[in-house]
């Protein structure tokens, strides 16, 4: 019976779409600023969070002419309006549908591993990436649902913010030497600027030199094309991009740096709050080491330092912001991928690593740790980080919500601490847009202000 009534209402709406249009005069709002008619014939009226819809409609117009609201069933000026409920008004045998919604929902889109213009590694051309970004920016602008959310079935998702989770282009920059990342930025950040949609990206292992490369030229070596200069270019690009969007956020961007010492290079992990949700963003991963660059004559590999100060800074910040709903991200997955744990242990593909000059609680660089050692990765890195993350609010099903890349395929896994089973991290790994089996893929994530992640959906752009 309910389905029959809904079908009848939709048929009436389709007829009304072809012949007439109903609009309102609203108390305190300009109708055109808050209303959008979609392709199915009903109109969504989006009001600021906390608005009481009682008495909102003061007058009714049909095709621009004021009509007696008492002649409309139900009377729009006296009927009770509930948020996220389709309301159908009938006037002269025509039906007009409206959805009144509170501006507490927003959508983020997560992409990763673009490898812009790179041969291999599921690389994406700059032109294809530009088209993907334009599709992301335009999501919902035609009133059609790109994806549907069970948590809010009537919502037509639009992109509020976009994240890219690392491995943005070729190793060390656009052409393998300049490190400027121009191709990636033109295809992503510039498209986002034109649309006025915040775009935030973090670095991956192809953007920041890891602790040890099998190819020595990509390490923290000195020179115009050396790892150190490429790393600085990457961090500079990320910081400049952050600064551009900082005015869109609820507060300024905070960077996590060790309080002790000064280093030539720091990974510059950061956090900001947007629409009452805090985002924690790690370049490559939270345990990326700071270092001093090599000298011209000696110390050809530079000096690595333990990340303990960075993690301590993160822990202090979280403890001072425990009441804020949060979502987390880094390039490396928590579980997905057969080589997952070697990255957490600072190892290259043969198990080699760079030791830290100072001692570390998270000391993965010892001869006692086997290649890709899951127990060591859990003990030294994952368990301590999960404990810090659990201090923040905004968990879903009491699990921390986390997003990652690197694997190039979609994966959804839950990491459970081996020392405290209550500490659980639910990790969504996003596919690379250039992966032949899962091309142009992304996560569209539904958020609720002050509460965090509500639902995650895979889609193609």
Tab-separated table of C-alpha atoms in Angstrom:
chain	number	residue	atom	x	y	z
A	1	UNK	CA	0.000	0.000	0.000
A	2	UNK	CA	2.795	2.435	0.908
A	3	UNK	CA	4.577	1.645	-2.360
A	4	UNK	CA	1.340	2.350	-4.314
A	5	UNK	CA	0.941	5.730	-2.612
A	6	UNK	CA	4.570	6.629	-3.277
A	7	UNK	CA	4.227	5.656	-6.949
A	8	UNK	CA	1.106	7.814	-7.222
A	9	UNK	CA	2.884	10.771	-5.574
A	10	UNK	CA	5.868	10.470	-7.902
A	11	UNK	CA	3.538	10.367	-10.899
A	12	UNK	CA	1.822	13.541	-9.696
A	13	UNK	CA	5.218	15.148	-9.145
A	14	UNK	CA	6.271	14.334	-12.684
A	15	UNK	CA	3.087	15.939	-13.992
A	16	UNK	CA	3.620	19.026	-11.830
A	17	UNK	CA	7.205	19.309	-13.078
A	18	UNK	CA	5.965	19.644	-16.651
A	19	UNK	CA	3.199	22.151	-15.922
A	20	UNK	CA	3.770	24.334	-12.857
A	21	UNK	CA	6.130	25.170	-10.028
A	22	UNK	CA	5.421	25.906	-6.370
A	23	UNK	CA	7.762	28.116	-4.318
A	24	UNK	CA	7.633	29.663	-0.858
A	25	UNK	CA	8.344	32.864	0.973
A	26	UNK	CA	10.324	31.819	4.042
A	27	UNK	CA	10.700	33.501	7.398
A	28	UNK	CA	14.333	34.608	7.664
A	29	UNK	CA	15.604	33.018	4.445
A	30	UNK	CA	15.627	33.771	0.738
A	31	UNK	CA	14.011	30.823	-1.017
A	32	UNK	CA	16.392	30.735	-3.979
A	33	UNK	CA	19.372	30.596	-1.611
A	34	UNK	CA	18.234	27.454	0.204
A	35	UNK	CA	16.084	25.578	-2.340
A	36	UNK	CA	17.111	23.363	-5.226
A	37	UNK	CA	14.767	21.525	-7.560
A	38	UNK	CA	16.061	18.141	-8.663
A	39	UNK	CA	15.573	16.130	-11.827
A	40	UNK	CA	12.771	14.040	-10.290
A	41	UNK	CA	10.576	17.074	-9.738
A	42	UNK	CA	10.813	17.647	-6.001
A	43	UNK	CA	12.632	20.478	-4.291
A	44	UNK	CA	15.128	20.199	-1.446
A	45	UNK	CA	15.168	23.062	1.070
A	46	UNK	CA	18.386	22.998	3.108
A	47	UNK	CA	18.419	25.037	6.315
A	48	UNK	CA	21.317	25.848	8.650
A	49	UNK	CA	21.892	23.416	11.486
A	50	UNK	CA	19.654	24.191	14.453
A	51	UNK	CA	16.899	25.945	12.485
A	52	UNK	CA	13.369	25.309	13.793
A	53	UNK	CA	11.153	24.674	10.741
A	54	UNK	CA	8.006	25.631	12.667
A	55	UNK	CA	6.381	28.658	11.018
A	56	UNK	CA	9.053	28.715	8.334
A	57	UNK	CA	6.651	29.119	5.376
A	58	UNK	CA	4.784	32.432	5.408
A	59	UNK	CA	3.414	32.567	1.834
A	60	UNK	CA	3.050	30.268	-1.157
A	61	UNK	CA	3.531	31.031	-4.843
A	62	UNK	CA	2.640	28.937	-7.884
A	63	UNK	CA	4.380	30.006	-11.075
A	64	UNK	CA	5.398	33.213	-9.328
A	65	UNK	CA	1.907	34.240	-8.159
A	66	UNK	CA	0.846	34.206	-4.509
A	67	UNK	CA	-1.977	31.740	-3.826
A	68	UNK	CA	-4.187	31.152	-0.803
A	69	UNK	CA	-2.347	28.535	1.312
A	70	UNK	CA	-5.701	27.338	2.663
A	71	UNK	CA	-6.462	26.011	-0.828
A	72	UNK	CA	-3.411	23.729	-0.621
A	73	UNK	CA	-3.486	20.306	1.024
A	74	UNK	CA	-1.975	20.276	3.549
A	75	UNK	CA	-1.695	23.999	4.229
A	76	UNK	CA	2.074	24.727	3.974
A	77	UNK	CA	1.892	27.613	6.462
A	78	UNK	CA	0.345	25.524	9.244
A	79	UNK	CA	1.428	21.923	8.634
A	80	UNK	CA	4.167	20.387	10.751
A	81	UNK	CA	7.453	19.987	8.877
A	82	UNK	CA	9.875	17.228	9.793
A	83	UNK	CA	13.436	17.162	8.529
A	84	UNK	CA	14.406	14.506	5.947
A	85	UNK	CA	10.756	13.633	5.236
A	86	UNK	CA	9.274	14.049	1.755
A	87	UNK	CA	6.336	16.446	2.011
A	88	UNK	CA	3.795	16.514	-0.829
A	89	UNK	CA	1.481	19.535	-1.253
A	90	UNK	CA	-1.522	19.314	-3.602
A	91	UNK	CA	-3.015	22.347	-5.348
A	92	UNK	CA	-5.582	22.243	-8.169
A	93	UNK	CA	-5.014	18.518	-8.714
A	94	UNK	CA	-1.266	18.923	-9.017
A	95	UNK	CA	1.270	17.595	-6.499
A	96	UNK	CA	4.462	19.363	-5.467
A	97	UNK	CA	7.115	17.549	-3.465
A	98	UNK	CA	9.505	19.134	-0.977
A	99	UNK	CA	12.242	17.760	1.210
A	100	UNK	CA	13.280	19.926	4.140
A	101	UNK	CA	16.707	19.000	5.430
A	102	UNK	CA	18.982	20.355	8.138
A	103	UNK	CA	22.532	21.226	7.111
A	104	UNK	CA	24.135	18.666	9.416
A	105	UNK	CA	25.206	16.245	6.682
A	106	UNK	CA	28.163	16.600	4.357
A	107	UNK	CA	30.120	14.373	1.986
A	108	UNK	CA	33.842	13.876	1.517
A	109	UNK	CA	35.430	12.108	-1.442
A	110	UNK	CA	38.640	10.100	-0.936
A	111	UNK	CA	41.007	9.224	-3.796
A	112	UNK	CA	44.584	7.952	-3.700
A	113	UNK	CA	47.621	6.792	-5.681
A	114	UNK	CA	47.036	8.940	-8.754
A	115	UNK	CA	50.670	8.490	-9.912
A	116	UNK	CA	50.003	11.332	-12.334
A	117	UNK	CA	51.646	10.797	-15.744
A	118	UNK	CA	53.706	7.932	-14.346
A	119	UNK	CA	54.499	4.855	-16.422
A	120	UNK	CA	53.538	1.852	-14.360
A	121	UNK	CA	52.163	1.890	-10.807
A	122	UNK	CA	48.645	2.210	-12.279
A	123	UNK	CA	49.503	5.710	-13.408
A	124	UNK	CA	46.801	8.177	-14.429
A	125	UNK	CA	47.244	10.785	-17.143
A	126	UNK	CA	46.820	14.406	-16.098
A	127	UNK	CA	43.896	14.778	-18.507
A	128	UNK	CA	42.101	11.726	-17.075
A	129	UNK	CA	42.713	12.937	-13.531
A	130	UNK	CA	41.322	16.366	-14.438
A	131	UNK	CA	38.162	14.729	-15.781
A	132	UNK	CA	37.820	12.634	-12.608
A	133	UNK	CA	38.178	15.729	-10.434
A	134	UNK	CA	35.622	17.643	-12.481
A	135	UNK	CA	33.151	14.790	-12.056
A	136	UNK	CA	33.804	14.823	-8.313
A	137	UNK	CA	33.211	18.567	-8.163
A	138	UNK	CA	29.942	18.216	-10.112
A	139	UNK	CA	28.507	15.379	-8.030
A	140	UNK	CA	24.833	16.084	-7.300
A	141	UNK	CA	24.756	19.392	-9.168
A	142	UNK	CA	22.171	17.942	-11.574
A	143	UNK	CA	19.950	16.848	-8.687
A	144	UNK	CA	20.727	13.176	-9.332
A	145	UNK	CA	22.142	10.768	-6.759
A	146	UNK	CA	25.622	9.552	-7.601
A	147	UNK	CA	25.368	7.243	-4.582
A	148	UNK	CA	22.671	6.518	-2.008
A	149	UNK	CA	23.119	6.363	1.762
A	150	UNK	CA	20.962	4.196	4.007
A	151	UNK	CA	21.647	6.671	6.832
A	152	UNK	CA	19.896	9.429	4.843
A	153	UNK	CA	18.039	7.937	1.832
A	154	UNK	CA	16.658	11.245	0.559
A	155	UNK	CA	20.012	13.024	0.458
A	156	UNK	CA	21.416	13.980	-2.945
A	157	UNK	CA	25.166	13.822	-2.140
A	158	UNK	CA	27.311	16.771	-3.137
A	159	UNK	CA	31.035	17.081	-2.630
A	160	UNK	CA	31.988	19.229	0.349
A	161	UNK	CA	35.677	18.315	0.571
A	162	UNK	CA	38.130	16.027	-1.273
A	163	UNK	CA	41.137	14.103	0.069
A	164	UNK	CA	43.973	12.443	-1.861
A	165	UNK	CA	45.946	9.944	0.214
A	166	UNK	CA	49.384	10.043	-1.381
A	167	UNK	CA	51.556	8.787	-4.258
A	168	UNK	CA	50.443	11.809	-6.207
A	169	UNK	CA	52.738	11.545	-9.248
A	170	UNK	CA	56.107	10.208	-10.383
A	171	UNK	CA	58.897	9.543	-7.891
A	172	UNK	CA	60.377	12.858	-6.793
A	173	UNK	CA	58.023	14.960	-8.881
A	174	UNK	CA	56.512	15.400	-12.311
A	175	UNK	CA	59.438	14.254	-14.418
A	176	UNK	CA	61.559	12.464	-11.846
A	177	UNK	CA	63.799	15.445	-11.176
A	178	UNK	CA	62.026	18.783	-10.674
A	179	UNK	CA	59.782	17.706	-7.813
A	180	UNK	CA	57.318	20.536	-8.502
A	181	UNK	CA	54.207	18.312	-8.789
A	182	UNK	CA	52.712	20.768	-11.300
A	183	UNK	CA	50.846	18.145	-13.337
A	184	UNK	CA	49.122	16.723	-10.255
A	185	UNK	CA	48.283	20.145	-8.815
A	186	UNK	CA	46.825	21.440	-12.077
A	187	UNK	CA	44.651	18.341	-12.393
A	188	UNK	CA	43.397	18.419	-8.801
A	189	UNK	CA	43.956	21.494	-6.643
A	190	UNK	CA	43.296	23.980	-9.454
A	191	UNK	CA	40.066	22.215	-10.418
A	192	UNK	CA	38.979	22.313	-6.777
A	193	UNK	CA	39.798	26.019	-6.519
A	194	UNK	CA	37.586	26.764	-9.510
A	195	UNK	CA	34.735	24.902	-7.833
A	196	UNK	CA	35.382	26.362	-4.366
A	197	UNK	CA	35.617	22.885	-2.832
A	198	UNK	CA	38.476	22.283	-0.353
A	199	UNK	CA	41.075	19.798	-1.587
A	200	UNK	CA	43.578	18.284	0.835
A	201	UNK	CA	46.320	15.830	-0.037
A	202	UNK	CA	48.996	13.967	1.886
A	203	UNK	CA	52.253	12.384	0.763
A	204	UNK	CA	52.870	8.706	0.055
A	205	UNK	CA	56.054	6.659	-0.128
A	206	UNK	CA	56.580	7.772	-3.745
A	207	UNK	CA	56.392	11.423	-2.635
A	208	UNK	CA	58.591	11.319	0.474
A	209	UNK	CA	61.772	9.274	0.499
A	210	UNK	CA	61.236	6.371	2.877
A	211	UNK	CA	63.916	5.455	5.384
A	212	UNK	CA	65.688	3.250	2.864
A	213	UNK	CA	65.417	2.881	-0.908
A	214	UNK	CA	67.082	0.098	-2.849
A	215	UNK	CA	67.906	2.813	-5.378
A	216	UNK	CA	70.313	5.029	-3.449
A	217	UNK	CA	69.516	8.090	-5.578
A	218	UNK	CA	66.054	8.245	-4.057
A	219	UNK	CA	67.147	8.270	-0.430
A	220	UNK	CA	68.024	11.371	1.576
A	221	UNK	CA	70.957	11.972	-0.745
A	222	UNK	CA	72.242	15.444	-1.530
A	223	UNK	CA	71.894	17.262	-4.856
A	224	UNK	CA	69.249	18.979	-6.975
A	225	UNK	CA	67.493	15.687	-7.726
A	226	UNK	CA	68.300	14.034	-4.401
A	227	UNK	CA	65.709	12.730	-1.993
A	228	UNK	CA	66.041	15.626	0.449
A	229	UNK	CA	65.212	18.279	-2.140
A	230	UNK	CA	62.346	16.210	-3.512
A	231	UNK	CA	60.978	15.739	0.016
A	232	UNK	CA	61.109	19.483	0.657
A	233	UNK	CA	59.272	20.151	-2.626
A	234	UNK	CA	56.533	17.729	-1.627
A	235	UNK	CA	56.051	19.219	1.839
A	236	UNK	CA	56.108	22.711	0.350
A	237	UNK	CA	53.360	21.783	-2.131
A	238	UNK	CA	51.219	20.285	0.630
A	239	UNK	CA	51.739	23.248	2.968
A	240	UNK	CA	50.956	25.826	0.275
A	241	UNK	CA	47.806	23.923	-0.605
A	242	UNK	CA	46.783	23.737	3.067
A	243	UNK	CA	47.299	27.474	3.483
A	244	UNK	CA	45.003	28.199	0.547
A	245	UNK	CA	42.119	26.255	2.090
A	246	UNK	CA	42.662	27.156	5.749
A	247	UNK	CA	39.975	29.853	5.630
A	248	UNK	CA	37.369	27.185	4.880
A	249	UNK	CA	38.029	25.345	8.132
A	250	UNK	CA	36.552	25.816	11.606
A	251	UNK	CA	39.992	26.618	12.996
A	252	UNK	CA	43.565	26.898	11.760
A	253	UNK	CA	45.805	24.034	10.685
A	254	UNK	CA	48.009	22.555	13.411
A	255	UNK	CA	51.240	20.746	12.486
A	256	UNK	CA	52.751	17.986	14.603
A	257	UNK	CA	56.457	18.544	15.113
A	258	UNK	CA	58.840	17.176	17.734
A	259	UNK	CA	59.397	19.619	20.579
A	260	UNK	CA	63.009	18.589	20.968
A	261	UNK	CA	65.727	19.463	18.461
A	262	UNK	CA	65.621	20.928	14.993
A	263	UNK	CA	65.860	18.904	11.798
A	264	UNK	CA	66.481	19.669	8.150
A	265	UNK	CA	63.363	17.732	7.273
A	266	UNK	CA	60.162	16.989	9.187
A	267	UNK	CA	57.155	15.167	7.720
A	268	UNK	CA	54.710	17.902	8.855
A	269	UNK	CA	51.674	15.806	9.775
A	270	UNK	CA	48.691	18.074	10.411
A	271	UNK	CA	45.129	18.415	11.679
A	272	UNK	CA	42.185	20.741	11.161
A	273	UNK	CA	38.485	20.850	12.000
A	274	UNK	CA	35.896	21.152	9.241
A	275	UNK	CA	32.120	21.257	9.799
A	276	UNK	CA	32.641	20.251	13.432
A	277	UNK	CA	34.667	17.121	12.570
A	278	UNK	CA	38.415	16.929	13.197
A	279	UNK	CA	40.625	15.441	10.486
A	280	UNK	CA	44.032	13.970	11.406
A	281	UNK	CA	46.334	13.718	8.375
A	282	UNK	CA	49.744	11.983	8.252
A	283	UNK	CA	52.206	12.418	5.409
A	284	UNK	CA	53.147	8.901	4.384
A	285	UNK	CA	52.522	7.572	7.896
A	286	UNK	CA	52.605	8.840	11.470
A	287	UNK	CA	56.022	7.263	12.141
A	288	UNK	CA	57.789	8.886	9.183
A	289	UNK	CA	61.186	9.954	10.527
A	290	UNK	CA	62.638	13.471	10.567
A	291	UNK	CA	66.219	13.705	9.387
A	292	UNK	CA	69.231	15.916	8.714
A	293	UNK	CA	70.256	16.070	5.062
A	294	UNK	CA	73.582	14.607	3.948
A	295	UNK	CA	76.715	16.702	3.719
A	296	UNK	CA	78.506	17.384	0.467
A	297	UNK	CA	81.503	15.208	1.388
A	298	UNK	CA	80.531	12.801	4.153
A	299	UNK	CA	77.390	11.296	5.642
A	300	UNK	CA	76.026	10.491	2.208
A	301	UNK	CA	72.815	9.017	3.594
A	302	UNK	CA	71.938	11.755	6.064
A	303	UNK	CA	71.014	11.246	9.714
A	304	UNK	CA	67.632	9.740	10.633
A	305	UNK	CA	65.914	10.495	13.961
A	306	UNK	CA	63.228	8.596	15.847
A	307	UNK	CA	59.638	9.887	15.428
A	308	UNK	CA	58.937	9.758	19.178
A	309	UNK	CA	58.624	13.531	19.532
A	310	UNK	CA	56.053	13.695	16.743
A	311	UNK	CA	53.962	10.917	18.265
A	312	UNK	CA	54.199	12.573	21.677
A	313	UNK	CA	52.992	15.847	20.142
A	314	UNK	CA	50.080	14.019	18.532
A	315	UNK	CA	49.147	12.310	21.798
A	316	UNK	CA	49.132	15.594	23.714
A	317	UNK	CA	46.940	17.249	21.100
A	318	UNK	CA	44.433	14.395	21.077
A	319	UNK	CA	44.209	14.400	24.863
A	320	UNK	CA	43.329	18.105	24.683
A	321	UNK	CA	40.661	17.503	22.003
A	322	UNK	CA	39.013	14.281	23.196
A	323	UNK	CA	35.494	15.650	22.755
A	324	UNK	CA	35.853	16.334	19.042
A	325	UNK	CA	34.551	13.835	16.496
A	326	UNK	CA	37.479	12.725	14.380
A	327	UNK	CA	38.527	10.819	11.282
A	328	UNK	CA	42.088	9.728	10.512
A	329	UNK	CA	44.197	9.077	7.435
A	330	UNK	CA	47.677	8.112	6.300
A	331	UNK	CA	49.073	6.569	3.145
A	332	UNK	CA	49.791	3.088	4.513
A	333	UNK	CA	46.926	0.655	5.225
A	334	UNK	CA	46.633	-1.019	8.588
A	335	UNK	CA	46.152	-4.518	7.176
A	336	UNK	CA	45.555	-4.536	3.411
A	337	UNK	CA	48.385	-5.797	1.215
A	338	UNK	CA	50.878	-8.619	1.595
A	339	UNK	CA	53.721	-6.119	2.148
A	340	UNK	CA	51.813	-3.984	4.641
A	341	UNK	CA	53.995	-4.533	7.698
A	342	UNK	CA	57.362	-3.938	6.028
A	343	UNK	CA	56.356	-0.327	5.484
A	344	UNK	CA	55.273	0.061	9.102
A	345	UNK	CA	58.742	-1.259	10.067
A	346	UNK	CA	60.630	1.187	7.792
A	347	UNK	CA	61.864	-1.665	5.586
A	348	UNK	CA	62.388	-1.718	1.850
A	349	UNK	CA	61.502	-4.668	-0.378
A	350	UNK	CA	64.429	-6.737	0.923
A	351	UNK	CA	64.077	-5.834	4.589
A	352	UNK	CA	66.755	-3.142	4.706
A	353	UNK	CA	66.215	-0.076	6.862
A	354	UNK	CA	67.882	3.047	8.187
A	355	UNK	CA	68.634	3.185	11.911
A	356	UNK	CA	67.827	6.249	14.007
A	357	UNK	CA	70.587	8.212	15.676
A	358	UNK	CA	68.591	8.524	18.900
A	359	UNK	CA	66.849	5.745	20.794
A	360	UNK	CA	63.149	5.125	20.178
A	361	UNK	CA	60.224	3.532	21.945
A	362	UNK	CA	59.077	2.644	18.428
A	363	UNK	CA	62.475	1.251	17.459
A	364	UNK	CA	61.770	-0.817	14.383
A	365	UNK	CA	65.320	-0.463	13.094
A	366	UNK	CA	67.026	-3.296	14.928
A	367	UNK	CA	68.553	-6.545	13.696
A	368	UNK	CA	66.112	-8.477	15.879
A	369	UNK	CA	63.116	-7.676	13.662
A	370	UNK	CA	62.404	-9.966	10.751
A	371	UNK	CA	61.335	-8.735	7.337
A	372	UNK	CA	57.612	-7.891	7.267
A	373	UNK	CA	57.261	-8.938	10.923
A	374	UNK	CA	53.579	-8.593	11.851
A	375	UNK	CA	54.199	-9.012	15.602
A	376	UNK	CA	56.830	-6.272	15.647
A	377	UNK	CA	54.694	-3.969	13.521
A	378	UNK	CA	51.762	-4.416	15.903
A	379	UNK	CA	53.848	-4.011	19.057
A	380	UNK	CA	55.977	-1.040	18.018
A	381	UNK	CA	53.696	0.965	15.762
A	382	UNK	CA	50.062	-0.092	15.428
A	383	UNK	CA	49.157	-0.762	19.065
A	384	UNK	CA	50.522	2.577	20.383
A	385	UNK	CA	48.913	4.559	17.561
A	386	UNK	CA	45.560	2.810	17.994
A	387	UNK	CA	45.643	3.675	21.705
A	388	UNK	CA	46.142	7.371	20.899
A	389	UNK	CA	43.408	7.381	18.267
A	390	UNK	CA	40.894	5.743	20.608
A	391	UNK	CA	41.102	8.769	22.902
A	392	UNK	CA	39.280	10.889	20.323
A	393	UNK	CA	35.507	10.993	19.854
A	394	UNK	CA	33.512	10.272	16.720
A	395	UNK	CA	33.923	6.500	16.560
A	396	UNK	CA	31.466	4.388	14.568
A	397	UNK	CA	30.422	1.160	16.289
A	398	UNK	CA	33.140	2.112	18.795
A	399	UNK	CA	35.784	1.807	16.079
A	400	UNK	CA	38.130	4.585	14.933
A	401	UNK	CA	37.413	5.525	11.314
A	402	UNK	CA	40.563	5.581	9.166
A	403	UNK	CA	41.321	5.970	5.438
A	404	UNK	CA	44.423	4.851	3.549
A	405	UNK	CA	45.833	4.218	0.079
A	406	UNK	CA	49.001	2.475	-1.166
A	407	UNK	CA	47.359	-0.897	-1.926
A	408	UNK	CA	45.795	0.367	-5.211
A	409	UNK	CA	42.678	-1.746	-4.554
A	410	UNK	CA	39.640	-1.294	-2.365
A	411	UNK	CA	39.858	-2.976	1.029
A	412	UNK	CA	37.952	-2.678	4.280
A	413	UNK	CA	39.623	-4.140	7.356
A	414	UNK	CA	39.474	-3.721	11.115
A	415	UNK	CA	42.689	-3.694	13.134
A	416	UNK	CA	42.311	-4.886	16.730
A	417	UNK	CA	45.098	-4.036	19.159
A	418	UNK	CA	46.973	-7.091	20.385
A	419	UNK	CA	47.232	-5.592	23.880
A	420	UNK	CA	43.738	-4.105	24.223
A	421	UNK	CA	40.963	-5.622	22.118
A	422	UNK	CA	38.789	-2.565	22.782
A	423	UNK	CA	41.158	-0.492	20.621
A	424	UNK	CA	39.913	-1.039	17.081
A	425	UNK	CA	40.693	0.868	13.900
A	426	UNK	CA	38.364	0.404	10.926
A	427	UNK	CA	40.438	1.122	7.839
A	428	UNK	CA	39.045	1.899	4.385
A	429	UNK	CA	41.716	1.506	1.694
A	430	UNK	CA	40.867	3.328	-1.530
A	431	UNK	CA	41.688	2.003	-5.004
A	432	UNK	CA	44.000	3.800	-7.420
A	433	UNK	CA	42.099	5.610	-10.221
A	434	UNK	CA	44.440	4.082	-12.812
A	435	UNK	CA	44.035	0.488	-11.669
A	436	UNK	CA	42.723	-1.461	-14.665
A	437	UNK	CA	40.388	-3.622	-12.590
A	438	UNK	CA	39.017	-0.763	-10.464
A	439	UNK	CA	39.526	2.398	-12.502
A	440	UNK	CA	38.313	5.896	-11.559
A	441	UNK	CA	37.406	4.709	-8.078
A	442	UNK	CA	36.828	6.639	-4.890
A	443	UNK	CA	35.073	6.517	-1.551
A	444	UNK	CA	32.150	8.864	-0.983
A	445	UNK	CA	31.812	9.296	2.779
A	446	UNK	CA	28.756	10.636	4.571
A	447	UNK	CA	29.532	12.719	7.654
A	448	UNK	CA	27.301	14.249	10.292
A	449	UNK	CA	28.410	17.442	11.985
A	450	UNK	CA	29.842	16.809	15.424
A	451	UNK	CA	29.460	13.028	15.060
A	452	UNK	CA	31.828	11.953	12.281
A	453	UNK	CA	31.585	9.153	9.711
A	454	UNK	CA	28.120	7.715	9.171
A	455	UNK	CA	28.490	5.703	5.986
A	456	UNK	CA	31.080	4.872	3.306
A	457	UNK	CA	30.257	3.952	-0.303
A	458	UNK	CA	32.533	2.959	-3.215
A	459	UNK	CA	31.883	4.560	-6.587
A	460	UNK	CA	33.464	5.540	-9.898
A	461	UNK	CA	33.937	9.055	-11.257
